[in-house]
Coordinates of C-alpha atoms and ligand atoms in Angstrom, one line a residue:
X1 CA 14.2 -22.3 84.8
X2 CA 14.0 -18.3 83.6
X3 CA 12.4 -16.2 85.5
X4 CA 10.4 -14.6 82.4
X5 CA 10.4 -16.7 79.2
X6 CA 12.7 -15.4 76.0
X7 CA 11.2 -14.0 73.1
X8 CA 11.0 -16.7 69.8
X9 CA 13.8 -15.1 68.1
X10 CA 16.4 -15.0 71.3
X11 CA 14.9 -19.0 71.7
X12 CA 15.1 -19.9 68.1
X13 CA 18.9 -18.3 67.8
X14 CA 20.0 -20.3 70.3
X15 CA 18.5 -23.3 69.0
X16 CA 20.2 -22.9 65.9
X17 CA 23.2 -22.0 67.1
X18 CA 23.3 -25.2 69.3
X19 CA 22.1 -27.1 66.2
X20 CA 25.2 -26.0 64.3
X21 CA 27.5 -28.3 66.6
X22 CA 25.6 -31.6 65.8
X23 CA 27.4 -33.4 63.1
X24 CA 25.7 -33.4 59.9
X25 CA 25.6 -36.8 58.5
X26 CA 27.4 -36.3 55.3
X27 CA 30.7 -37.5 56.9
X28 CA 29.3 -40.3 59.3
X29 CA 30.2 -43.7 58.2
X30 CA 29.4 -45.1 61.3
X31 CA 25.7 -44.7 62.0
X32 CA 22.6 -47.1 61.4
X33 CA 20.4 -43.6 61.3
X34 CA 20.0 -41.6 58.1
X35 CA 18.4 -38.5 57.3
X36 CA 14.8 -39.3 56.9
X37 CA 13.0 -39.1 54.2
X38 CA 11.1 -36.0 53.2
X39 CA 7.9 -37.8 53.0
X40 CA 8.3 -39.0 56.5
X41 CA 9.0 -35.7 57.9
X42 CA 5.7 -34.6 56.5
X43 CA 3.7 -37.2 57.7
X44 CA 5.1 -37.5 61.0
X45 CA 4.1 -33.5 61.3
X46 CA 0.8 -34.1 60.5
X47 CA 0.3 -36.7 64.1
X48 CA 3.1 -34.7 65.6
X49 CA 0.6 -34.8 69.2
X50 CA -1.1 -38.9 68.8
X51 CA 0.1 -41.0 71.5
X52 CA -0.4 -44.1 71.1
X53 CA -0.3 -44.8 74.4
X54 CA -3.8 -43.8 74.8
X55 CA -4.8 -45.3 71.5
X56 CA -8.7 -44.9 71.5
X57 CA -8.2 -41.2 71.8
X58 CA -6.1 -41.5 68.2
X59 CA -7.8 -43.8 66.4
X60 CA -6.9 -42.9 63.4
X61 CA -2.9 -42.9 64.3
X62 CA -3.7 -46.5 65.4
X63 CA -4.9 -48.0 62.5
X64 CA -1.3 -46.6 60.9
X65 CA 0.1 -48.7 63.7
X66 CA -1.9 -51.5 62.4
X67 CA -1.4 -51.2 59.2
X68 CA 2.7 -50.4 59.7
X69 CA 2.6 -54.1 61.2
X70 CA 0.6 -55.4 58.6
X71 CA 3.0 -54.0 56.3
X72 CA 6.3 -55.4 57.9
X73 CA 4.2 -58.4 59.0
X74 CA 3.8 -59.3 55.1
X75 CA 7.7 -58.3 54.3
X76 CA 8.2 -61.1 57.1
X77 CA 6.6 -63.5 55.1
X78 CA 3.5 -63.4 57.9
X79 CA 0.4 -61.0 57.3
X80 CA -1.2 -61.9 60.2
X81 CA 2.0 -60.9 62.4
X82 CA 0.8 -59.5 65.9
X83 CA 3.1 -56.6 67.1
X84 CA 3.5 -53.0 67.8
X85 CA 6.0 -49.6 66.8
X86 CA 8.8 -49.3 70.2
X87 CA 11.2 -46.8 70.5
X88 CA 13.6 -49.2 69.2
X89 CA 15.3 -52.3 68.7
X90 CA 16.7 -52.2 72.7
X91 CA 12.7 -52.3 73.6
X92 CA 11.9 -55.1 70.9
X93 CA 14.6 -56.9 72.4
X94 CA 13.9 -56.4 76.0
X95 CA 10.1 -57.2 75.2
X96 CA 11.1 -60.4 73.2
X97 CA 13.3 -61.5 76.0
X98 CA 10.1 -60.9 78.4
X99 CA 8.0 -62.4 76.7
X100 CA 10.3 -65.6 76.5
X101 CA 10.6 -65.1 80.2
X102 CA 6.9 -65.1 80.9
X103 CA 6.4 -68.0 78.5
X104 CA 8.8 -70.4 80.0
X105 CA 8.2 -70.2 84.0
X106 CA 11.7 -70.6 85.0
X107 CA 13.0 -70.8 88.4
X108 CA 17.1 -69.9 87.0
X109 CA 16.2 -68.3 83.5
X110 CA 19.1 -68.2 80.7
X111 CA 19.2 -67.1 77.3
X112 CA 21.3 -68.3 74.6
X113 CA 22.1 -65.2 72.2
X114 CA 25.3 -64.6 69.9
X115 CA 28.4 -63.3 70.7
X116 CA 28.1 -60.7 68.1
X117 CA 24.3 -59.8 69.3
X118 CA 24.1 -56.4 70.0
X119 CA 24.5 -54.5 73.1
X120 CA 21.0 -54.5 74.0
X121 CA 20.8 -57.9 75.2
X122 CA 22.9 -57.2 78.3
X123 CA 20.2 -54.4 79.3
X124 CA 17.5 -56.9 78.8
X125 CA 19.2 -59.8 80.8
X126 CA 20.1 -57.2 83.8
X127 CA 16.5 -55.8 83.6
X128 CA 14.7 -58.9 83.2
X129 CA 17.3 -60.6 85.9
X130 CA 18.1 -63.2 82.9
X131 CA 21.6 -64.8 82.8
X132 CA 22.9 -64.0 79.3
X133 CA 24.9 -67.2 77.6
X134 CA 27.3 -65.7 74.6
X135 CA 28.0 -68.6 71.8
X136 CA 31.0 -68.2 70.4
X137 CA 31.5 -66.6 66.7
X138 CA 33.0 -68.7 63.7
X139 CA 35.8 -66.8 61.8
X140 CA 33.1 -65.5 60.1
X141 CA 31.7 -63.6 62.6
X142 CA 28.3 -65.3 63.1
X143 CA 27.4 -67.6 65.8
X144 CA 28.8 -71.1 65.6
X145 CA 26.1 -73.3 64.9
X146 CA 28.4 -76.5 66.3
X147 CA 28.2 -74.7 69.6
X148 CA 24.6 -73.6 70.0
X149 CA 23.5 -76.6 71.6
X150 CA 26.3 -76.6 74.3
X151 CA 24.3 -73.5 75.7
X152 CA 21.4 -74.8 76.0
X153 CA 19.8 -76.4 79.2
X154 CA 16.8 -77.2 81.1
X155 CA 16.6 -73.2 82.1
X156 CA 17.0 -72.0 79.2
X157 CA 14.1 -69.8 78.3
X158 CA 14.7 -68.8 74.8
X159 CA 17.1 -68.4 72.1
X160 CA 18.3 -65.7 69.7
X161 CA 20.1 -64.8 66.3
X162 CA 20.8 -62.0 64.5
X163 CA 19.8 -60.8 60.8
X164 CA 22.2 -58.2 60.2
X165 CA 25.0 -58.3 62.6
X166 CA 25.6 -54.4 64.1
X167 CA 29.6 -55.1 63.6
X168 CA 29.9 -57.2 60.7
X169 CA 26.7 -57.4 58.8
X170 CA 26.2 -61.3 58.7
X171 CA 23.3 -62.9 59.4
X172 CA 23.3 -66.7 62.2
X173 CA 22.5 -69.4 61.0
X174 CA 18.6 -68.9 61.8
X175 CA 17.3 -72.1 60.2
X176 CA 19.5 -73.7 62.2
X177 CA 18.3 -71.6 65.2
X178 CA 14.7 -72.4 64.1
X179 CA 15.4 -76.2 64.2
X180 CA 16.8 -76.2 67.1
X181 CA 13.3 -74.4 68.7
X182 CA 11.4 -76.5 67.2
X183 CA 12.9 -80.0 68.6
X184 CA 13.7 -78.4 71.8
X185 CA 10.3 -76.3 72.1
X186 CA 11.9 -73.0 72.9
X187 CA 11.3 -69.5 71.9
X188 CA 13.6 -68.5 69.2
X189 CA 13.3 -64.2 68.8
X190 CA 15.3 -62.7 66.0
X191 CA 17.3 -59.6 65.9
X192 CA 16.6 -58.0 62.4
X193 CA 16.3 -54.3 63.8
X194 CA 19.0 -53.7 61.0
X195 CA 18.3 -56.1 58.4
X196 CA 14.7 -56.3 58.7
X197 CA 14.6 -53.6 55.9
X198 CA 17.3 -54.9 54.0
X199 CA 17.6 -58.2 53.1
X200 CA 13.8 -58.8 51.6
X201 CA 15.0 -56.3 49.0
X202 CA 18.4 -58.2 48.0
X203 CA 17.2 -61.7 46.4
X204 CA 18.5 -64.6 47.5
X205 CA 19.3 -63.5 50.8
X206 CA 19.2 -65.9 53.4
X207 CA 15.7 -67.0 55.1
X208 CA 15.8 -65.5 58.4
X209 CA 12.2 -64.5 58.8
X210 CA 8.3 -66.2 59.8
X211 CA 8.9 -68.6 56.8
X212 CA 11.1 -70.5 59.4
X213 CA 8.5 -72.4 61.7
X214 CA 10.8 -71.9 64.4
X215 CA 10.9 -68.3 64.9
X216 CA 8.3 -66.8 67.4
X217 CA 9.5 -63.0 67.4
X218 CA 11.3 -60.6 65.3
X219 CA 12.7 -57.1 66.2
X220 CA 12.5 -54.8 62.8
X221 CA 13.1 -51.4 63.1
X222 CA 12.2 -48.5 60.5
X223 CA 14.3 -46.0 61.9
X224 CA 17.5 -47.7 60.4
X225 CA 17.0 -48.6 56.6
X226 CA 13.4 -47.7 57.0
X227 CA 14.2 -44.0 56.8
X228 CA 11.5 -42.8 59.2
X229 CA 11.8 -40.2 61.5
X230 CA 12.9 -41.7 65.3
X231 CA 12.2 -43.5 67.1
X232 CA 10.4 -46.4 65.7
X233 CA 11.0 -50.0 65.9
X234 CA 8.5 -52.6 65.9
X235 CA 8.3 -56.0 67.5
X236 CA 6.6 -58.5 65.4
X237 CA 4.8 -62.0 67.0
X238 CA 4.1 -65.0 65.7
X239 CA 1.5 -65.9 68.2
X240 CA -1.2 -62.9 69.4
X241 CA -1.3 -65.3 73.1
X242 CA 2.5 -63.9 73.8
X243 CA 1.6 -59.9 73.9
X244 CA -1.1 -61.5 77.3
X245 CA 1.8 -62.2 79.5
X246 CA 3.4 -58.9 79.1
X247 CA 0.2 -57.2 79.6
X248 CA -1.0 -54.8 82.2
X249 CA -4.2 -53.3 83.5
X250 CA -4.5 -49.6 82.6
X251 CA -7.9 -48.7 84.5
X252 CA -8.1 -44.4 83.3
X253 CA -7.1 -45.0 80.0
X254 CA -9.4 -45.9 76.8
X255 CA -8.0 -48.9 76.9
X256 CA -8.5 -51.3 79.5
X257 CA -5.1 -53.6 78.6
X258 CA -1.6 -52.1 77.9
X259 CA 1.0 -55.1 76.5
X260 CA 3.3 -52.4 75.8
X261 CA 6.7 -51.5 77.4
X262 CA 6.6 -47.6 77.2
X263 CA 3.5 -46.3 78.2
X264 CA 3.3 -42.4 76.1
X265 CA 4.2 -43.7 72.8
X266 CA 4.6 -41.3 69.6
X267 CA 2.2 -41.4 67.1
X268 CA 4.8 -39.1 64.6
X269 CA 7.0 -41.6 63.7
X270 CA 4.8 -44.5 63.5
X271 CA 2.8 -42.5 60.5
X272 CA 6.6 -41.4 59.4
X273 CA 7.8 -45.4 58.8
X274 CA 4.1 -46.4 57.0
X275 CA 4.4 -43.1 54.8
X276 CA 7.9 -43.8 53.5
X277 CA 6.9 -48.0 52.8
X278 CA 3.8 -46.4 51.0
X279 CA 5.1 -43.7 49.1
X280 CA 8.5 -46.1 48.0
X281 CA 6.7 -49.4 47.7
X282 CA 8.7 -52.6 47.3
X283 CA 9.9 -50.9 43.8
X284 CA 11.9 -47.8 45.4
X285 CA 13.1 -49.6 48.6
X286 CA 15.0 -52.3 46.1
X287 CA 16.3 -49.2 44.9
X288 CA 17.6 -47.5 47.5
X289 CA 18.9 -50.8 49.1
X290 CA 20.7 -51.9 46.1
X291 CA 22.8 -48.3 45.8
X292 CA 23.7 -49.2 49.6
X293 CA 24.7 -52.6 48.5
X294 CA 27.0 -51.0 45.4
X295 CA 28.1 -48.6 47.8
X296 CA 29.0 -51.5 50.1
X297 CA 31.1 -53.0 47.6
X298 CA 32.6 -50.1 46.1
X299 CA 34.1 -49.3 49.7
X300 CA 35.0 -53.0 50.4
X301 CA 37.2 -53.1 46.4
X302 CA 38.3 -49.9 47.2
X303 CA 39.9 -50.5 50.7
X304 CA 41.1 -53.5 50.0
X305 CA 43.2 -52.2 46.5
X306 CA 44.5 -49.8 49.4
X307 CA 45.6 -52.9 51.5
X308 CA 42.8 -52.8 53.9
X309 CA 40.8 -56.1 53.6
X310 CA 37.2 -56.8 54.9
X311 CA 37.0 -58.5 58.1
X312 CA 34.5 -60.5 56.1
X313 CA 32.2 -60.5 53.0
X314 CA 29.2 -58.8 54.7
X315 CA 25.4 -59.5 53.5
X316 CA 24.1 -56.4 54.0
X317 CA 25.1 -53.0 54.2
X318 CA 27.8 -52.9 57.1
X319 CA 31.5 -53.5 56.1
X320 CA 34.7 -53.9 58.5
X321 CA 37.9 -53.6 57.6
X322 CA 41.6 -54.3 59.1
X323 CA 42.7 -51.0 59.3
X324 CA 43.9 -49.1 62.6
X325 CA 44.0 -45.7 61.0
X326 CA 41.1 -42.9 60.8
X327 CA 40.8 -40.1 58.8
X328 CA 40.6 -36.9 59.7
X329 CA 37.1 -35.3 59.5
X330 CA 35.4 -38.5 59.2
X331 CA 33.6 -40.5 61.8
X332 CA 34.1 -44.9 61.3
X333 CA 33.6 -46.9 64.5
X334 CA 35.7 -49.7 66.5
X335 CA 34.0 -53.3 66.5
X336 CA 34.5 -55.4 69.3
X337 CA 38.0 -56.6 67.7
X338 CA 39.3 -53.2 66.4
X339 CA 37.9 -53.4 63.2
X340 CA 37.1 -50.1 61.1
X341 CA 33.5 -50.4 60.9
X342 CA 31.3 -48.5 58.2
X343 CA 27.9 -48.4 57.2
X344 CA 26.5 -47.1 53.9
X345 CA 23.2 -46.0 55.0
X346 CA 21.0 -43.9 52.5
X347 CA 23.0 -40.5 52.6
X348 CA 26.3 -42.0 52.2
X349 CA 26.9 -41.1 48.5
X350 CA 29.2 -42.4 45.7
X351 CA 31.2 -39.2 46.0
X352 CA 31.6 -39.0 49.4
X353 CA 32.9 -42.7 49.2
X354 CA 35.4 -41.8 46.7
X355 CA 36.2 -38.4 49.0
X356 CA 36.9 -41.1 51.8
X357 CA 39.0 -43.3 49.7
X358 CA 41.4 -40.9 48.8
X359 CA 41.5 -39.4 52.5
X360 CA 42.2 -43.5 53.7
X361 CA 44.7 -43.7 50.8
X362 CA 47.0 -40.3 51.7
X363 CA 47.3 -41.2 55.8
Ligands
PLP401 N1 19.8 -54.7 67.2 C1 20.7 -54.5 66.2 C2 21.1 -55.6 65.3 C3 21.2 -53.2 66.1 O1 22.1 -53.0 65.1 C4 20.8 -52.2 66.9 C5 21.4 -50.8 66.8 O2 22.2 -50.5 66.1 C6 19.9 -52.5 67.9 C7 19.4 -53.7 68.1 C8 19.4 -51.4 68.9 O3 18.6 -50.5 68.2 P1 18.2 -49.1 68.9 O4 19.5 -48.3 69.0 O5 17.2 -48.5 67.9 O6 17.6 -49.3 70.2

C-alpha cells in the first residue's frame, strides 16, 4: 500500500488509463453480459451502499428484492415463487444442488445433470462433495431423454436440465425431466440463468418453467438478458420449506436467520434488474428479445451462405457454427466440440453482424 494516498486526478488517470485496455463490447460475440441498461445504472447508484445481507438495516432495498422475485416468480408462471438475487447463476446452482442435498439425506449423494450443463455444476458437486452423473447429449445437443433414467439410483438426490444451453442454446427436455421427478419423487432444479429472460418473450417456446409440477427450483439470472448491472442472479423455489435447510443462525445481525450463500450481498444490482423489468415491461423486453432473435438468424443464414452451418437450430439467442477459423479483431468462443460459438446479446447490432460477415467471408 502507498505510503501517502495520490491526489483524485493522479488516481482517476490511472483508472482510466487501465480502463482503456478492457475490451469494449462492440466486438464481443462471445459473452452472455451486455452493456446495462441506462436505467439500471441509475438505479443501482441510487442503493450503491444496501447490503442485503443485513436486510433490516435496508428495508427499503429489500422489498426491491421482494418484489424482483415476485417479478420473475410471475414470468415463471408462479407468483408466489420463494427465492432471492445471488451473485450468479454458479450460486443459484450450487444452492439448488444444496438444497437437493439437504432434502434427500443421502449417505452417497449423486446428481444427474446434462452433459451440456454448464460448468458450474462441477463446482457445486466438489463443494457440496456430490458425485456429478453427465447424461449423454442427442445430436441435438440436449440431454437424451432415452438415457436419463439410466442415471438414476437410489442415491440420487436430484436432477437437473437446462433452459438455454451456454454452448448451443437448446433447451432438455424438462417435461420429460419433470415427469420423471414426479414418479420418482426427486428434486428436479432448472438451469434457465440464460434463458430465464428469454424464452417467456419468444411464443411458443417450450415449457420449461413452474407450470411443470415437477420442477422444484429454477436459476434465472438478470445479469444476462436481464440487462442489469452485475452481479445478480436469482434462485427461484417452489416450496418456502427448502430455503430452512440451507439456513443459518446469524445472532448480531437484524436478522436472526440467513438462508443465503453469500453473506454481504449488493443491494445496487438488485434495484438495477427490478428497474430495467419495470421501466421495459413485458412490451420492451419482447422487443429487445425478438432483435436478438433476428439477429440470431441473420448470423445463422449468413454463415451458412458462407459454408459455415449451425451446429444446430438454436431456441434462443446462442448460435454455433462448424467453422475453425476466427477473425481478426473479433472475440467468438470454442464449445466443448470446437464449435464457433456466438451470442447476440443486446449490443450486438445489425451492422456489426454484417461487419463480421464480411471479415468471416475474406479469411
Ligand atoms: N448457467 C448457465 C446456463 C450459464 O450460461 C451460465 C453462464 O454463462 C451460468 C449458469 C453461470 O452464470 P454466472 O457466470 O453468472 O455465475
Amino acid at each position: 500500500m502507498l505510503e501517502e494516498g495520490l491526489s483524485e486526478d493522479e488516481l482517476f488517470r490511472h483508472l482510466s488509463s487501465v480502463k482503456e485496455k478492457d475490451r469494449s463490447y462492440k466486438k464481443v460475440l462471445s459473452s452472455m453480459c451486455t452493456i446495462p441498461h441506462p436505467v439500471a445504472v441509475r438505479a443501482h447508484n441510487i442503493f450503491i451502499e444496501s447490503n442485503l445481507g443485513d436486510p433490516g438495516l435496508f428495508l427499503g432495498t429489500a422489498s426491491l428484492e421482494a418484489e424482483l422475485i415476485e417479478r420473475l416468480g410471475s414470468l415463471m408462471s408462479f407468483p408466489g415463487a420463494c427465492g432471492y438475487a445471488t451473485s450468479g447463476g454458479t450460486e443459484s446452482n450450487i444452492q439448488a444442488l444444496r438444497i437437493a442435498r439437504e432434502s434427500a439425506e443421502k449417505r452417497n449423494p449423486n446428481v444427474v445433470i446434462p452433459e451440456s450443463a454448464h460448468f458450474s455444476f462441477e463446482k457445486a458437486c466438489e463443494i457440496l462433495s456430490v458425485e456429478m452423473r453427465q447424461v449423454p447429449s442427442t445430436e441435438g445437443f440436449v440431454m437424451d431423454p432415452e438415457r436419463i433414467e439410466d442415471y438414476i439410483d437410489s442415491d440420487t438426490i436430484g436432477i437437473v436440465g437446462v433452459a438455454g444451453t451456454t454452448e448451443y442454446g437448446t433447451i432438455d427436455p424438462i417435461a420429460h425431466l419433470s415427469d420423471i421427478a414426479l414418479d420418482r419423487e426427486l428434486f428436479l432444479h432448472v438451469d434457465a440463468a440464460f434463458g430465464g429472460l428469454v424464452l417467456p418473450f419468444i411464443p411458443g417456446s417450450p415449457s420449461f418453467d413452474f407450470r411443470l409440477e415437477g420442477v422444484s427450483s429454477i436459476s434465472i439470472d438478470p445479469h444476462k438478458m436481464g440487462m442489469s448491472t452485475i452481479p445478480c442472479g436469482c434462485i427461484l423455489v417452489r416450496d418456502p420449506d427448502y430455503f430452512t435447510s440451507t439456513e443459518v443462525d446469524t445472532p448480531y445481525l437484524t436478522v436472526k436467520k440467513e438462508c443465503t450463500l453469500c453473506g454481504t450481498r449488493p443491494g445496487g444490482p438488485v434495484a438495477g434488474a427490478l428497474a430495467v423489468l419495470d421501466h421495459l415491461g413485458k412490451k420492451g423486453m419482447k422487443s429487445i428479445v425478438s432483435r436478438c432473435m433476428e439477429n440470431t438468424s441473420f448470423l445463422i443464414r449468413g454463415m451458412e451462405e458462407l459454408g459455415y452451418p449451425v451446429a444446430v437450430q438454436p431456441l434462443v439467442n446462442v448460435a454455433s457454427f462448424s467453422c475453425d477459423k476466427t477473425p481478426e479483431g473479433w472475440i467468438v468462443s470454442r464449445t466443448r466440440h470446437g464449435h464457433m460459438r456466438t451470442v447476440c446479446m443486446p449490443h450486438i447490432t445489425r451492422e456489426t453482424l454484417e461487419e463480421f460477415l464480411r471479415d468471416v467471408g475474406e479469411i
